[in-house]
Coordinates of C-alpha atoms in Angstrom, one line a residue:
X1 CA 23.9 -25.0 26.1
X2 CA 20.5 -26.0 26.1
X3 CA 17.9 -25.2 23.4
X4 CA 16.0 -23.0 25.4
X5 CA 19.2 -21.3 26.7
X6 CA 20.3 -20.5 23.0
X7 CA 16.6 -19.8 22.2
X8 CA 17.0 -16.9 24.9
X9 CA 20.2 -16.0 23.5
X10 CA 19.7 -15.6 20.2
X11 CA 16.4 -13.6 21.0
X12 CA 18.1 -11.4 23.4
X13 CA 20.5 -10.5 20.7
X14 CA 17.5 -9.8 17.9
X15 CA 16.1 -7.3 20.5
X16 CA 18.4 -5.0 19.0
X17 CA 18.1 -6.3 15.3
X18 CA 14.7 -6.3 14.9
X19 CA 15.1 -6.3 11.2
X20 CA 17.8 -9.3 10.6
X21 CA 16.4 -11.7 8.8
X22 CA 18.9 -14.4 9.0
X23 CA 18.9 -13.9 12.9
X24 CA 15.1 -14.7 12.8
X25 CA 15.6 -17.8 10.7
X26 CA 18.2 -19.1 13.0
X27 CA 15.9 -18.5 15.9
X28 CA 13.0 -20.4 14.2
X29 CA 16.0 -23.5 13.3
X30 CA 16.3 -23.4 17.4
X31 CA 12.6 -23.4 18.4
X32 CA 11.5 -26.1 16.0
X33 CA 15.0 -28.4 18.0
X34 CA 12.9 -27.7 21.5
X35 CA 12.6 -31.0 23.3
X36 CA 14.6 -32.8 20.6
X37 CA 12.1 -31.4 17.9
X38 CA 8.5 -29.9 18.3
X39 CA 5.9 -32.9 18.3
X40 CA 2.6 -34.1 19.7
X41 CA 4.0 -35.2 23.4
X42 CA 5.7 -31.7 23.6
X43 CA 5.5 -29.2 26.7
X44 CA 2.8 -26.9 26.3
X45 CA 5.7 -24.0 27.4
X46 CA 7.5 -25.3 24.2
X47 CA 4.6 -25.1 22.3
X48 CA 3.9 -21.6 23.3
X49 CA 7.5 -20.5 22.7
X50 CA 6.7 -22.1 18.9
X51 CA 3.8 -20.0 18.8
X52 CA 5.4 -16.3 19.8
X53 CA 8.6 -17.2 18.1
X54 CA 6.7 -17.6 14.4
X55 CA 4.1 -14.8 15.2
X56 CA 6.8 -12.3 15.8
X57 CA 8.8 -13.6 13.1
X58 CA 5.6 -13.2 11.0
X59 CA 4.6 -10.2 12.2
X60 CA 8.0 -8.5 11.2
X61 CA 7.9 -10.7 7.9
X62 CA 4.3 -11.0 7.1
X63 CA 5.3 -12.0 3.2
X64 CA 7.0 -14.5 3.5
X65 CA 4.2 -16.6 2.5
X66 CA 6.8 -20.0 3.1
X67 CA 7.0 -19.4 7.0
X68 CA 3.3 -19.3 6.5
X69 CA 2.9 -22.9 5.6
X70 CA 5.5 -24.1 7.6
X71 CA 4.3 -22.6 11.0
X72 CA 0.6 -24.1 9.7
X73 CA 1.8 -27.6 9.0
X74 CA 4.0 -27.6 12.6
X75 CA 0.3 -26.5 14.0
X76 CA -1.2 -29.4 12.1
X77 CA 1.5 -32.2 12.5
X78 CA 1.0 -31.3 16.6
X79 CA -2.5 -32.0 16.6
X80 CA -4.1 -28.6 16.5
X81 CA -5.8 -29.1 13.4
X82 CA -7.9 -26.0 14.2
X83 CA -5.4 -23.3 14.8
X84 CA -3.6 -24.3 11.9
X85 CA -6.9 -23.3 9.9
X86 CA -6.6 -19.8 11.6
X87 CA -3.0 -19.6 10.9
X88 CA -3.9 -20.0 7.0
X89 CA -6.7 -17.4 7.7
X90 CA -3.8 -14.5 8.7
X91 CA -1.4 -15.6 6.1
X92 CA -3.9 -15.3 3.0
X93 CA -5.0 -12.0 4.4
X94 CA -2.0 -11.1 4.4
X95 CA -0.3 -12.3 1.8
X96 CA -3.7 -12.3 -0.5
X97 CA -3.7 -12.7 -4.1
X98 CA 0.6 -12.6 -4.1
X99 CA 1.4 -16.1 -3.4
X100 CA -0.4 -19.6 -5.4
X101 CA 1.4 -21.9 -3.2
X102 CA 0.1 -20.5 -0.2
X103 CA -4.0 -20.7 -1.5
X104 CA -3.0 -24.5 -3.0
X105 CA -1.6 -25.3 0.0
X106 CA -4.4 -24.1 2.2
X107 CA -6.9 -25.6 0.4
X108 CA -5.1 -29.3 0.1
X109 CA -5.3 -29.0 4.4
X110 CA -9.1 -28.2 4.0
X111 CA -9.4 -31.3 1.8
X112 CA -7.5 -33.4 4.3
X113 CA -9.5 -32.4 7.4
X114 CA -13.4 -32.0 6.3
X115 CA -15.2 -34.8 6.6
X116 CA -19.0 -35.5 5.1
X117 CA -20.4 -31.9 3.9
X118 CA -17.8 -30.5 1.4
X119 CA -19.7 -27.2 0.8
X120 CA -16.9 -25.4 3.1
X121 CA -14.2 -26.9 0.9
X122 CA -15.3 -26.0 -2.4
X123 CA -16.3 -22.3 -1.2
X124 CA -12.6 -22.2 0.1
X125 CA -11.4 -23.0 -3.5
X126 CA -13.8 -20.9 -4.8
X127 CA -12.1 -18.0 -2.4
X128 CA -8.8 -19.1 -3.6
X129 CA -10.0 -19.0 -7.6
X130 CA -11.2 -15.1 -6.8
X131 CA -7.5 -14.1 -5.1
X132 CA -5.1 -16.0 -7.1
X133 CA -6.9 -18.0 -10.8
X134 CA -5.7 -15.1 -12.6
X135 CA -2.4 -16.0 -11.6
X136 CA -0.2 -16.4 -14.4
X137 CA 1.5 -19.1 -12.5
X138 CA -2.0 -20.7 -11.1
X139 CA -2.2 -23.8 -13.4
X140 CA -1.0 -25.8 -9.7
X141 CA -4.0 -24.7 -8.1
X142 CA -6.6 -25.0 -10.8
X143 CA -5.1 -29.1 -10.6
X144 CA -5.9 -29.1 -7.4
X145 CA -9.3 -27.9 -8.0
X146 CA -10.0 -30.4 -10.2
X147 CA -8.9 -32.9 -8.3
X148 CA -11.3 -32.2 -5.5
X149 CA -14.3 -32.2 -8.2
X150 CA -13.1 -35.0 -10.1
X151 CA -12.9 -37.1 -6.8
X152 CA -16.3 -35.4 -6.2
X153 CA -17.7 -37.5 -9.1
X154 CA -19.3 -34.8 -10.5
X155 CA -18.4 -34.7 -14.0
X156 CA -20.3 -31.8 -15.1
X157 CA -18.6 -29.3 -12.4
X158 CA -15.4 -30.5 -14.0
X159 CA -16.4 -30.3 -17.4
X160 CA -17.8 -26.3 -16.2
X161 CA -14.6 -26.0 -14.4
X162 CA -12.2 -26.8 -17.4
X163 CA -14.2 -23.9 -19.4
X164 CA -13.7 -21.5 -17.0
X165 CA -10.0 -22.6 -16.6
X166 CA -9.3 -22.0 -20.7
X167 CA -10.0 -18.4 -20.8
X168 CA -7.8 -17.5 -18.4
X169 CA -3.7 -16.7 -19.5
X170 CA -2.2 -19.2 -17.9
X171 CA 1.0 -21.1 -18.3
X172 CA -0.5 -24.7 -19.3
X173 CA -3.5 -23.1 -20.8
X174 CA -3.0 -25.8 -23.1
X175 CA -3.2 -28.9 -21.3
X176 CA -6.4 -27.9 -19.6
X177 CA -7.6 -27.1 -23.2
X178 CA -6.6 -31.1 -24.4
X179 CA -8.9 -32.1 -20.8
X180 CA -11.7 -30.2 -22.2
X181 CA -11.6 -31.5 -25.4
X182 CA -11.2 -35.1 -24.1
X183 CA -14.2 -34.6 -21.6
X184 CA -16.7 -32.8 -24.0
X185 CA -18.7 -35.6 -25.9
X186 CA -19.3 -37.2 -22.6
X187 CA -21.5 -33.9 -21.5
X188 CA -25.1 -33.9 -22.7
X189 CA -25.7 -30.9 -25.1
X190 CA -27.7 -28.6 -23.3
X191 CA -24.7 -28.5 -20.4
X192 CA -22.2 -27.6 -23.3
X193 CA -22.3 -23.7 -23.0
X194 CA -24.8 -21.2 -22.0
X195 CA -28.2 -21.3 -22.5
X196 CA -27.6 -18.4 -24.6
X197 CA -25.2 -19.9 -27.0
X198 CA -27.0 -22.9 -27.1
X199 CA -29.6 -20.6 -28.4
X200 CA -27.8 -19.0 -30.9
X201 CA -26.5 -22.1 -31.9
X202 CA -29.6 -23.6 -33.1
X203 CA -30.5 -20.5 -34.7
X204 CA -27.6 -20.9 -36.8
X205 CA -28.2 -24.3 -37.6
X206 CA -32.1 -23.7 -38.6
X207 CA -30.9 -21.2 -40.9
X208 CA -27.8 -22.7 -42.6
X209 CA -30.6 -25.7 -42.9
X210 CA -32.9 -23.4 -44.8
X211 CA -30.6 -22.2 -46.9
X212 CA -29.6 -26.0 -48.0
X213 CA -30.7 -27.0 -51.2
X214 CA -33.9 -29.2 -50.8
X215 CA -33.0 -32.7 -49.0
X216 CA -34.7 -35.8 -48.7
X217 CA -37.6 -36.1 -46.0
X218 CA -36.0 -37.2 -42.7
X219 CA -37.4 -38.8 -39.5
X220 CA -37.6 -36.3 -36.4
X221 CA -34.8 -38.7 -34.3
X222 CA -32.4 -38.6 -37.4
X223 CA -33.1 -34.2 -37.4
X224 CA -32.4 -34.4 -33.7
X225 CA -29.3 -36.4 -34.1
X226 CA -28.3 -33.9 -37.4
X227 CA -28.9 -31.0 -35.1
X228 CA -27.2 -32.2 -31.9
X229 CA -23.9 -33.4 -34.3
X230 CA -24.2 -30.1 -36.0
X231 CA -23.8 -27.9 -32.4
X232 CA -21.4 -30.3 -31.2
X233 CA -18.9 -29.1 -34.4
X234 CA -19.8 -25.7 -33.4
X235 CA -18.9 -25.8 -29.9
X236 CA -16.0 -27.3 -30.9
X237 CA -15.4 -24.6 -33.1
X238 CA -16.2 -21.9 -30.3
X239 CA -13.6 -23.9 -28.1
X240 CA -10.9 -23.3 -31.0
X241 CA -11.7 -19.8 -30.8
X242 CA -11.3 -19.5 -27.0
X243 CA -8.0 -21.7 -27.3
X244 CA -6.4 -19.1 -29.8
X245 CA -7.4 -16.3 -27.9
X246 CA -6.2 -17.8 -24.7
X247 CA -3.1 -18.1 -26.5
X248 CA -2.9 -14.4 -27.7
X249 CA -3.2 -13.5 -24.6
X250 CA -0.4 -16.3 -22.6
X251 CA 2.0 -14.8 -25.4
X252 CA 1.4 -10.9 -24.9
X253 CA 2.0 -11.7 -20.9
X254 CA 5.2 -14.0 -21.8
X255 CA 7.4 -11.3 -22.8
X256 CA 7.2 -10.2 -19.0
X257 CA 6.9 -13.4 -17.3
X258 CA 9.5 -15.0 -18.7
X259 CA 11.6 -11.6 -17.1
X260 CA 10.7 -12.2 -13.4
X261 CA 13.5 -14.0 -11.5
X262 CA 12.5 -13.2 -7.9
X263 CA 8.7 -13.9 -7.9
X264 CA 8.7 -14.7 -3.8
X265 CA 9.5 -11.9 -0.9
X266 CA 12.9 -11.3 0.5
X267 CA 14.2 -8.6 2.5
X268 CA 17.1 -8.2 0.0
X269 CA 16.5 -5.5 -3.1
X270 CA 14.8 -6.3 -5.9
X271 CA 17.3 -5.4 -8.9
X272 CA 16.7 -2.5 -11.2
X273 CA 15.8 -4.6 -14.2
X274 CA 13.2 -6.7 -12.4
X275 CA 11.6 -3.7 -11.2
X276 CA 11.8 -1.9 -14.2
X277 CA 9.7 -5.6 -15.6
X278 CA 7.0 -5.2 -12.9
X279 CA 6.5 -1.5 -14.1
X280 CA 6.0 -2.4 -17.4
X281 CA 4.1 -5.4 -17.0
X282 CA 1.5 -3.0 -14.5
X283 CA 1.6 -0.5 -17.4
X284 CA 0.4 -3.2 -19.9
X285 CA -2.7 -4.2 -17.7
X286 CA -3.5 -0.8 -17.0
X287 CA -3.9 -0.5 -20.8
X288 CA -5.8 -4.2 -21.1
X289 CA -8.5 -2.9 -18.8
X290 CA -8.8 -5.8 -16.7
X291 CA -9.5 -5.1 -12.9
X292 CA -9.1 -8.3 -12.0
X293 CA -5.6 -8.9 -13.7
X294 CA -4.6 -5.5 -13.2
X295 CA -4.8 -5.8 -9.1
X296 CA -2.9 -9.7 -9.5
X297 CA 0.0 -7.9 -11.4
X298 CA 0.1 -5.4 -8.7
X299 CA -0.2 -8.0 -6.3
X300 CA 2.5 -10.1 -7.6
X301 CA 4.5 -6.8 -7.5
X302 CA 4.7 -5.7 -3.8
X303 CA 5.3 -9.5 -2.7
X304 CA 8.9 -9.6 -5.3
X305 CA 9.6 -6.2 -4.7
X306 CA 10.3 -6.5 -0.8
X307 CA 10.0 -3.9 1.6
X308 CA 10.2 -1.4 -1.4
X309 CA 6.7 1.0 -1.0
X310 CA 7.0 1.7 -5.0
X311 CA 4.6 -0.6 -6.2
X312 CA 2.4 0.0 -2.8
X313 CA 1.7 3.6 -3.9
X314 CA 1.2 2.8 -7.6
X315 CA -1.6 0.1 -6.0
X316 CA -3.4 2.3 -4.0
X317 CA -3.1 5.3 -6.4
X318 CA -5.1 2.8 -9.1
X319 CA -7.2 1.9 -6.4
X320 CA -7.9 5.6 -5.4
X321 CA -8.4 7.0 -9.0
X322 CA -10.9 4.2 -9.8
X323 CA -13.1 5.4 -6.7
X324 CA -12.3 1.7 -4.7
X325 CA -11.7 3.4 -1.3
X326 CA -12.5 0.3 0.4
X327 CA -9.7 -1.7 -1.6
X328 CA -7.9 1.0 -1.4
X329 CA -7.9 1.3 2.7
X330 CA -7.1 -2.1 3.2
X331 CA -3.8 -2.2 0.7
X332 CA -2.9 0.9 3.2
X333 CA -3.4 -1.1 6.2
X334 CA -1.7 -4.1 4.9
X335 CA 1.3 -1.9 3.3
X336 CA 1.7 -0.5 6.8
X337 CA 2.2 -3.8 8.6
X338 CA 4.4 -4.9 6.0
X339 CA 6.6 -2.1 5.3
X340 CA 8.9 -0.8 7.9
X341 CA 8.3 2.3 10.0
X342 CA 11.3 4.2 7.7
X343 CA 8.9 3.9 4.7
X344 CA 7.5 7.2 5.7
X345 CA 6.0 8.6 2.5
X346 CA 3.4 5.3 2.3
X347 CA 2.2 6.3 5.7
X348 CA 1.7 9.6 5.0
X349 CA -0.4 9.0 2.0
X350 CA -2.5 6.7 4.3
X351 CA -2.7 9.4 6.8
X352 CA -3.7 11.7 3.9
X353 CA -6.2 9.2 2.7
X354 CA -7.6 9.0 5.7
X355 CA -8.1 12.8 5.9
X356 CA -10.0 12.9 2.7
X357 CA -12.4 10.2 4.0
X358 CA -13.1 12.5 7.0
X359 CA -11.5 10.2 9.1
X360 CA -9.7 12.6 11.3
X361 CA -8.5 10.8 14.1
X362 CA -6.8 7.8 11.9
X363 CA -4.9 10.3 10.1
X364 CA -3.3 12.1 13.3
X365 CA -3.1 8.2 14.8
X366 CA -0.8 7.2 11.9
X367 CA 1.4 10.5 12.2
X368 CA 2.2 9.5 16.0
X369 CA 2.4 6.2 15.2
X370 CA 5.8 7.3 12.9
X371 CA 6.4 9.7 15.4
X372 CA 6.5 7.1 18.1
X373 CA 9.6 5.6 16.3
X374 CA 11.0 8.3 14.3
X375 CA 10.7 11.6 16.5
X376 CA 13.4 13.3 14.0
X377 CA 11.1 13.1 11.1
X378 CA 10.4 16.6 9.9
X379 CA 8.3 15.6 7.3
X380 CA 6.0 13.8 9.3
X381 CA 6.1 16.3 12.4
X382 CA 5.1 19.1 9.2
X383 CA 2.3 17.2 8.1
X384 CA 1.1 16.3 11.0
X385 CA 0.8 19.8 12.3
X386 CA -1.2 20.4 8.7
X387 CA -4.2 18.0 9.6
X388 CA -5.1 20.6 12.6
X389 CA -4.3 23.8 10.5
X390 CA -6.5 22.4 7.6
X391 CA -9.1 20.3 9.4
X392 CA -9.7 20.9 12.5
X393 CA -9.2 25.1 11.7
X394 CA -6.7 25.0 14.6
X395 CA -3.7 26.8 13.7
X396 CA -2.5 27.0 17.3
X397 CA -3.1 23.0 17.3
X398 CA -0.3 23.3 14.8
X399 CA 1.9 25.7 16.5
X400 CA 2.1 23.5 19.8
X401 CA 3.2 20.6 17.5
X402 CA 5.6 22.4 15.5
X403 CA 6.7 23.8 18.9
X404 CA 7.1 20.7 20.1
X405 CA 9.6 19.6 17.0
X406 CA 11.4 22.9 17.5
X407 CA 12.2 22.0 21.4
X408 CA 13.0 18.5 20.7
X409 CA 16.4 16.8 21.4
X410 CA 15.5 14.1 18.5
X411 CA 15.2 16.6 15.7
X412 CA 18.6 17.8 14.5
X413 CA 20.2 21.1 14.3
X414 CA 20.3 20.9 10.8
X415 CA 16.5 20.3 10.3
X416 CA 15.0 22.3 12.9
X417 CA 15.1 25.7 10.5
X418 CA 12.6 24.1 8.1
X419 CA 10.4 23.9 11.3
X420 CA 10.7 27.2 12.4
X421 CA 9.6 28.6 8.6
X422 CA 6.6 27.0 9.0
X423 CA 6.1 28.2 12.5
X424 CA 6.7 31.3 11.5
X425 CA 4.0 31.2 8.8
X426 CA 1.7 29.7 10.4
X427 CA 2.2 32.6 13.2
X428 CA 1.8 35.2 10.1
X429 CA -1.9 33.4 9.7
X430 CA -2.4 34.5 12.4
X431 CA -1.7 37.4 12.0
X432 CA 1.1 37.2 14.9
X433 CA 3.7 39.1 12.9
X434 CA 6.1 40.7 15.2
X435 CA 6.2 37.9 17.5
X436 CA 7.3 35.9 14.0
X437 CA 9.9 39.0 13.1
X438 CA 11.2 38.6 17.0
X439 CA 11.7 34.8 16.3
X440 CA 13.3 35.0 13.4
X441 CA 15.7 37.5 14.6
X442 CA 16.2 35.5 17.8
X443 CA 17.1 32.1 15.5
X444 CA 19.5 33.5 13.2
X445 CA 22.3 33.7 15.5
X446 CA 21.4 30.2 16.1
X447 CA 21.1 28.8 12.3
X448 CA 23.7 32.2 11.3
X449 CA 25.0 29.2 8.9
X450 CA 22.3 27.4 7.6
X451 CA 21.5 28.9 4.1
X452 CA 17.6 27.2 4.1
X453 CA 16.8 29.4 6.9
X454 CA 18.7 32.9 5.6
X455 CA 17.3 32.2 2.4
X456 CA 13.5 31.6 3.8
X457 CA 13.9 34.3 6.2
X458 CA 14.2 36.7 3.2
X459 CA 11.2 35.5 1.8
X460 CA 9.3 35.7 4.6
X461 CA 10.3 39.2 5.2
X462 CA 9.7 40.3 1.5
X463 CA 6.2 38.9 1.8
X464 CA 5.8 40.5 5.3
X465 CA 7.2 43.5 5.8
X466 CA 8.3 47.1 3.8
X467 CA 11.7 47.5 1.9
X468 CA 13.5 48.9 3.9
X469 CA 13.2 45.7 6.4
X470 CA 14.0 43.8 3.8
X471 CA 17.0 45.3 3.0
X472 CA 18.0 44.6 6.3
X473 CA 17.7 41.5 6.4
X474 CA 19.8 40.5 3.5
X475 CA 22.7 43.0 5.0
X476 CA 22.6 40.4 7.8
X477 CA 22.8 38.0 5.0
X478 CA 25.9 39.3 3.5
X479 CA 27.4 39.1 7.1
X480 CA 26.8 35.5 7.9
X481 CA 29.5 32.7 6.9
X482 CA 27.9 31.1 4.2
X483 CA 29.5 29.9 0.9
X484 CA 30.1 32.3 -1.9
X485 CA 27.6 30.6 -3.8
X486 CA 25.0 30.2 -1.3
X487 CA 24.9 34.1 -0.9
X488 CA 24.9 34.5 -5.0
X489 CA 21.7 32.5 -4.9
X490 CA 20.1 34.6 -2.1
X491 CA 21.4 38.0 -3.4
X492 CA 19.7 36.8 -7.2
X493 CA 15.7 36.3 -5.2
X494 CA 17.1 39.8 -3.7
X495 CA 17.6 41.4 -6.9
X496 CA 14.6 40.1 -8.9
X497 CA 12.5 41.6 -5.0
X498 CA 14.3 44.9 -5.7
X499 CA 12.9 45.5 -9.7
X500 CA 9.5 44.5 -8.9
X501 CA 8.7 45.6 -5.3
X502 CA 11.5 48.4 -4.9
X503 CA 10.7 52.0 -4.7
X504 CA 12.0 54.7 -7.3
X505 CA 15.8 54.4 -7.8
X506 CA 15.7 50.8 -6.7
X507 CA 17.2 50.0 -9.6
X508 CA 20.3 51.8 -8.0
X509 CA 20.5 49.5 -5.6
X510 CA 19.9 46.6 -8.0
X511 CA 23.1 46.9 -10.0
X512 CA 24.7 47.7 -6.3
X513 CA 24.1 43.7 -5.4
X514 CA 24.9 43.2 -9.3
X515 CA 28.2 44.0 -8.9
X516 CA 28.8 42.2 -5.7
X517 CA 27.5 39.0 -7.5
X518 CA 29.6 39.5 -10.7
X519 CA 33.1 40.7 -9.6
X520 CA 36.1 38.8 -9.3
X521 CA 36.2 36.3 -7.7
X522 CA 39.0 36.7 -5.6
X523 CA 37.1 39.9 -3.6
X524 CA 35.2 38.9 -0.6
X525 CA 31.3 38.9 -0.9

């Protein structure tokens, strides 16, 4: 069998596992084999296959942030040095602040291939810094960073670079703290610290001066040379203090770190003590304050946790309470290309989302979307039919699609009396009661054992119609073949009906249904 032949195969056979992981690994194993391994002289039909094998791959996997850098560097090894940039482009857009390895790889290929002007690589790293240099994990990056600027020649960016570096919680904060302190006395004062706290520096020194006993006269050079070796011992104080603060702050976020086992994607579950860690590590940044941390953590989160949508709600909750609807929007559309279609209540809380924003026709676009691939899905056929009842003040819009759910073969018969209740209530709004009476009547021979639909049918009626209708109703009740304690639970909402909407003697009936409910158990209902 040729390559291409078990290419076909294997493909043929993931058209019906969509979601098997391993099956798209092997596939990828074959495609990279085509033409005795994928190189510059290859085929351009080879090359093509390489393409749609990864991007579907990718685009059912979009986390797996290694596939990422592999289908780049194939890209870049066969000599298409610019769609390997765009590859890296989708991946970190994807994958965002959740993955250092993929921003330090990305940026070591924009090193490699720019040549002259290297504006576009430091604005890349810069790019990378924002997403991921909060990164517990980040200290590989920040050396590649330095790197660049060190090769650069530039010793002040480094020197700027190392005291931005030492105030973040990182891993090797101290290393980057010894690099400081090795490259400080060869930066000229003023380029020390801020211009601000080079101010209040000298302040300090003029006035600890004053407050000296009376010295001997000195030259101006040797006060200059007093003053610059008195700020030096100062910043070098200041630096201290940063270091054991930095430290505080490593050490808080150890306790959590040191926890995570599975910091990468995989389709597998992410065990409950690991999750249990990401929710407590989330909780302690929401009480730190820090947006910037707070969204890496969360970050962090939905890459380890998988294709499980808890730590996608939490994010876009945090984003939504703190008013970042942008943010907010694109962690929904991301969420949705990652998650799979059965991860319904995500989707819905876009589609809500969306609705809030006033943006209508996105929110009923991301019901059909589910409905497209799960047609059974109450839920989703429910809330979509609430978008035209609430927005669009069409509550025949919501009829025909609750109609629609009702007449469908895809929506069991076990589930379709939660969607005639809301038919029928939405039928009450307006004010369409008898036609909601006849349907009800004409669905319980239909449902006669479903106890949802007897006991929402009694509702309905007790909110709808007189007593003696009701009473009806739950002698059709007692008829039906439902458990013994399914019709205890009806005839109790029955009783508590009869003492506060019954007419005079009602109670009469009361302890009639009170004895039915309490005799023994070995007479019939």
């Amino acid at each position: 069998m040729t390559n291409r032949e078990e290419w076909d195969k294997r493909y043929q056979w993931l058209s019906g596992r969509p979601d098997d992981f391993e099956g798209w690994q092997n596939l990828i194993e074959v495609v990279e084999r085509l033409d005795g391994g994928l190189n510059k002289t290859s085929g351009d039909e080879d090359v093509s296959l390489f393409r749609f094998t990864y991007d579907k791959f990718l685009e059912r996997f979009p986390l797996m942030h290694g596939f990422w850098i592999r289908y780049a560097g194939l890209e870049f090894r066969l000599g298409f040095t610019e769609r390997a940039q765009e590859v890296y482009e989708r991946a970190v857009g994807v994958v965002c602040r959740g993955s250092v390895e993929l921003w330090t790889r990305y940026c070591t290929f924009k090193v490699l291939v720019t040549v002259g002007d290297q504006k576009p690589v430091r604005q890349l790293f810069e790019r990378a810094a924002q997403s991921i240099g909060r990164h517990y994990l980040s200290h590989v990056f920040w050396d590649k960073y330095l790197e660049f600027e060190e090769r650069e020649g530039d010793i002040l960016k480094v020197y700027k670079l190392l005291n931005r570096i030492v105030n973040i919680p990182l891993h090797q904060y101290a290393r980057f703290f010894e690099r400081l302190q090795r490259l400080r006395p060869a930066i000229a004062l003023e380029n020390l610290v801020s211009g601000n706290r080079l101010q209040q520096f000298r302040a300090e020194y003029q006035l600890d001066r004053e407050e000296q006993p009376q010295q001997l006269k000195k030259t101006e050079i040797q006060l200059k040379i007093e003053e610059e070796k008195d700020i030096r011992e100062r910043v070098a104080a200041h630096h201290i203090q940063t270091y054991q603060k930095t430290q505080t702050e490593v050490m808080k976020r150890w306790r959590y770190e040191s926890t995570i086992r599975r910091p990468f994607f995989h389709v597998a579950w992410l065990d409950e003590e690991e999750m249990q860690n990401w929710r407590n590590y989330i909780d302690f940044e929401l009480v730190e304050g820090n947006r910037e941390r707070i969204c890496t953590v969360y970050e962090r989160a939905i890459v380890a946790s998988g294709l499980n949508e808890e730590f996608w709600l939490s994010y876009v909750r945090y984003l939504i309470t703190n008013e970042r609807f942008a943010d907010a929007y694109t962690v929904f559309v991301r969420g949705c290309s990652v998650l799979p279609i059965g991860r319904i209540e995500f989707r819905h809380q876009f589609a809500r989302f969306c609705e809030a924003r006033g943006r209508i026709e996105l929110a009923l676009s991301v019901y059909r979307n589910i409905l497209k691939d799960l047609p059974s899905s109450v839920e989703t056929i429910i809330s979509f039919s609430g978008v035209y009842c609430r927005v669009n003040s069409s509550l025949e819009g919501g009829l025909v699609v609750l109609e629609h759910g009702l007449n469908s073969g895809d929506v069991s018969l076990t589930d379709k009396p939660i969607l005639l209740i809301h038919y029928v209530k939405t039928l009450a709004k307006l004010n369409r009661l008898q036609e909601a009476n006849e349907l009800l009547q004409e669905y319980a021979k239909i449902f006669a054992d479903s106890y949802y639909f007897w006991r929402e049918y009694l509702r309905f009626t007790m909110a709808h119609a007189d007593y003696t209708t009701v009473q009806q109703v739950f002698e059709q009740v007692k008829g039906t073949q439902l458990t013994e304690h399914q019709k205890k639970d009806i005839a109790h909402i029955y009783m508590d009906y009869v003492l506060s909407q019954g007419p005079d003697r009602a109670v009469q009936e009361y302890f009639s249904v009170d004895h039915l409910v309490h005799k023994h158990i070995s007479v019939a209902f």
